[in-house]
Amino acid sequence: PALGMAQHQLLARAAAQPEVLQWHTWASLNPGPALVVMGAVHGNERSGAIAIARAIDDFQHGRLMLQRGRLTLVPVANPLAFRQNTREGERNLNRRFVPRGDPQDYEDRITRQLAPLLAAHDALLDLHSFHTPGDPFAMVGPRNNSGPREPFARAAEEMALARALGAPQVVEGWLDIYDRAARARGETPDDEGIGTNEYMRSQGGYAVTLESGLHDDPEAVEVAQRALYGALAHLGLASVPAPPRFAGAAARLKEVVLRDAPGDRLLQDWHSFDRVAAGEPIAERADGTPVVAQQAGCVLFPHPEADVGQEWFYLAEPGSADA
């Protein structure tokens, strides 16, 4: 999508200085919630960065005004990956998002800067896109619980934010299903499944990921921008038109299937949210063994060319509309 000169320059500066993180903060004298919005956690997912650059320009030129609370916009969370137009700089920033005293790589150094920024806010909106066709969706975390893995007490606020973003779907239950993938690989779940959202919850806040659509689809930018403005409207931070709220049932991740061999293949061109019936064949192993849905639901995140041992596709079941 066409960018104004100021917006283009903002993103160009971020790409030109991979050792510098840039963000913009507005603080109102009127009390209210603190929201942080991030783009380009994965460098080839550019729709969020463009949407945030537009919003920065709107605030800087008075087309938008902060009415209460605090707002921080981070257009490019991973400058090296953004400059390379790759998912990662040296590794996936959205895994092992835990600040370390002895950073080992580029993303560790980013995490040391971003972690305290996230902890200083109440809510996070993390803007992403995906590599295979499908409908946009918002992703939330666990339901309220006091368990040892991801205790949480703000599920209602998190779901309300997710429903306000204008996405046609909401999905819940990331970390539990990611841990299942680790166990399927014979690994013990650890910090690998901790991303920006999980870290935000560990610090007492709440977080929503918005998957805006196919990486290079211009409409993904519009989806990301509607979500950003939907969050501003929902939290009362700015006077902007709110997109329609999602009122349907949230899908809940229930199963993850790994690719075991190069000869494993999906049986059709699956898209996220394609419906499947119980017992329906979805894929075939290299030895001809069918992989079938264990229950009725839908396919999520199909990745036909996934590396061996990595997530091939997920299955979700419909949840309750008031979850």
PDB file of N, CA and C in Angstrom, residues 27 84 117 133 141 152 176 207 223 249 284 296:
ATOM      1  N   ALA A  27       1.179  10.520  26.488  1.00  0.00           N
ATOM      2  CA  ALA A  27       0.624  10.355  27.834  1.00  0.00           C
ATOM      3  C   ALA A  27      -0.350  11.493  28.107  1.00  0.00           C
ATOM      4  N   GLN A  84      15.915  -7.171   6.706  1.00  0.00           N
ATOM      5  CA  GLN A  84      16.164  -8.348   5.859  1.00  0.00           C
ATOM      6  C   GLN A  84      14.894  -8.863   5.194  1.00  0.00           C
ATOM      7  N   LEU A 117       9.325  -2.268  28.775  1.00  0.00           N
ATOM      8  CA  LEU A 117       8.309  -1.432  28.131  1.00  0.00           C
ATOM      9  C   LEU A 117       6.938  -2.085  28.237  1.00  0.00           C
ATOM     10  N   PRO A 133      -3.172 -18.549   2.907  1.00  0.00           N
ATOM     11  CA  PRO A 133      -4.436 -17.811   2.901  1.00  0.00           C
ATOM     12  C   PRO A 133      -5.352 -18.232   4.044  1.00  0.00           C
ATOM     13  N   GLY A 141      -5.172 -15.743  25.253  1.00  0.00           N
ATOM     14  CA  GLY A 141      -4.468 -16.777  25.985  1.00  0.00           C
ATOM     15  C   GLY A 141      -5.381 -17.657  26.803  1.00  0.00           C
ATOM     16  N   PHE A 152      -3.569 -16.605  35.441  1.00  0.00           N
ATOM     17  CA  PHE A 152      -4.135 -15.430  34.777  1.00  0.00           C
ATOM     18  C   PHE A 152      -5.437 -15.066  35.462  1.00  0.00           C
ATOM     19  N   ASP A 176      -0.808 -23.748  25.994  1.00  0.00           N
ATOM     20  CA  ASP A 176      -1.051 -25.156  26.295  1.00  0.00           C
ATOM     21  C   ASP A 176      -0.793 -26.028  25.074  1.00  0.00           C
ATOM     22  N   ALA A 207      -3.031  -9.350  26.898  1.00  0.00           N
ATOM     23  CA  ALA A 207      -2.464  -9.181  25.563  1.00  0.00           C
ATOM     24  C   ALA A 207      -3.289  -9.921  24.528  1.00  0.00           C
ATOM     25  N   VAL A 223      -6.824  -4.282   7.728  1.00  0.00           N
ATOM     26  CA  VAL A 223      -7.278  -5.069   8.879  1.00  0.00           C
ATOM     27  C   VAL A 223      -6.510  -4.670  10.131  1.00  0.00           C
ATOM     28  N   ALA A 249     -18.715 -17.462  18.681  1.00  0.00           N
ATOM     29  CA  ALA A 249     -17.998 -18.354  19.592  1.00  0.00           C
ATOM     30  C   ALA A 249     -16.508 -18.341  19.267  1.00  0.00           C
ATOM     31  N   GLU A 284      -1.557 -36.962   4.902  1.00  0.00           N
ATOM     32  CA  GLU A 284      -1.083 -38.327   4.737  1.00  0.00           C
ATOM     33  C   GLU A 284       0.404 -38.365   5.059  1.00  0.00           C
ATOM     34  N   ALA A 296     -14.829 -32.903  15.342  1.00  0.00           N
ATOM     35  CA  ALA A 296     -15.247 -31.840  14.435  1.00  0.00           C
ATOM     36  C   ALA A 296     -14.645 -30.510  14.882  1.00  0.00           C
TER      37      ALA A 296
END
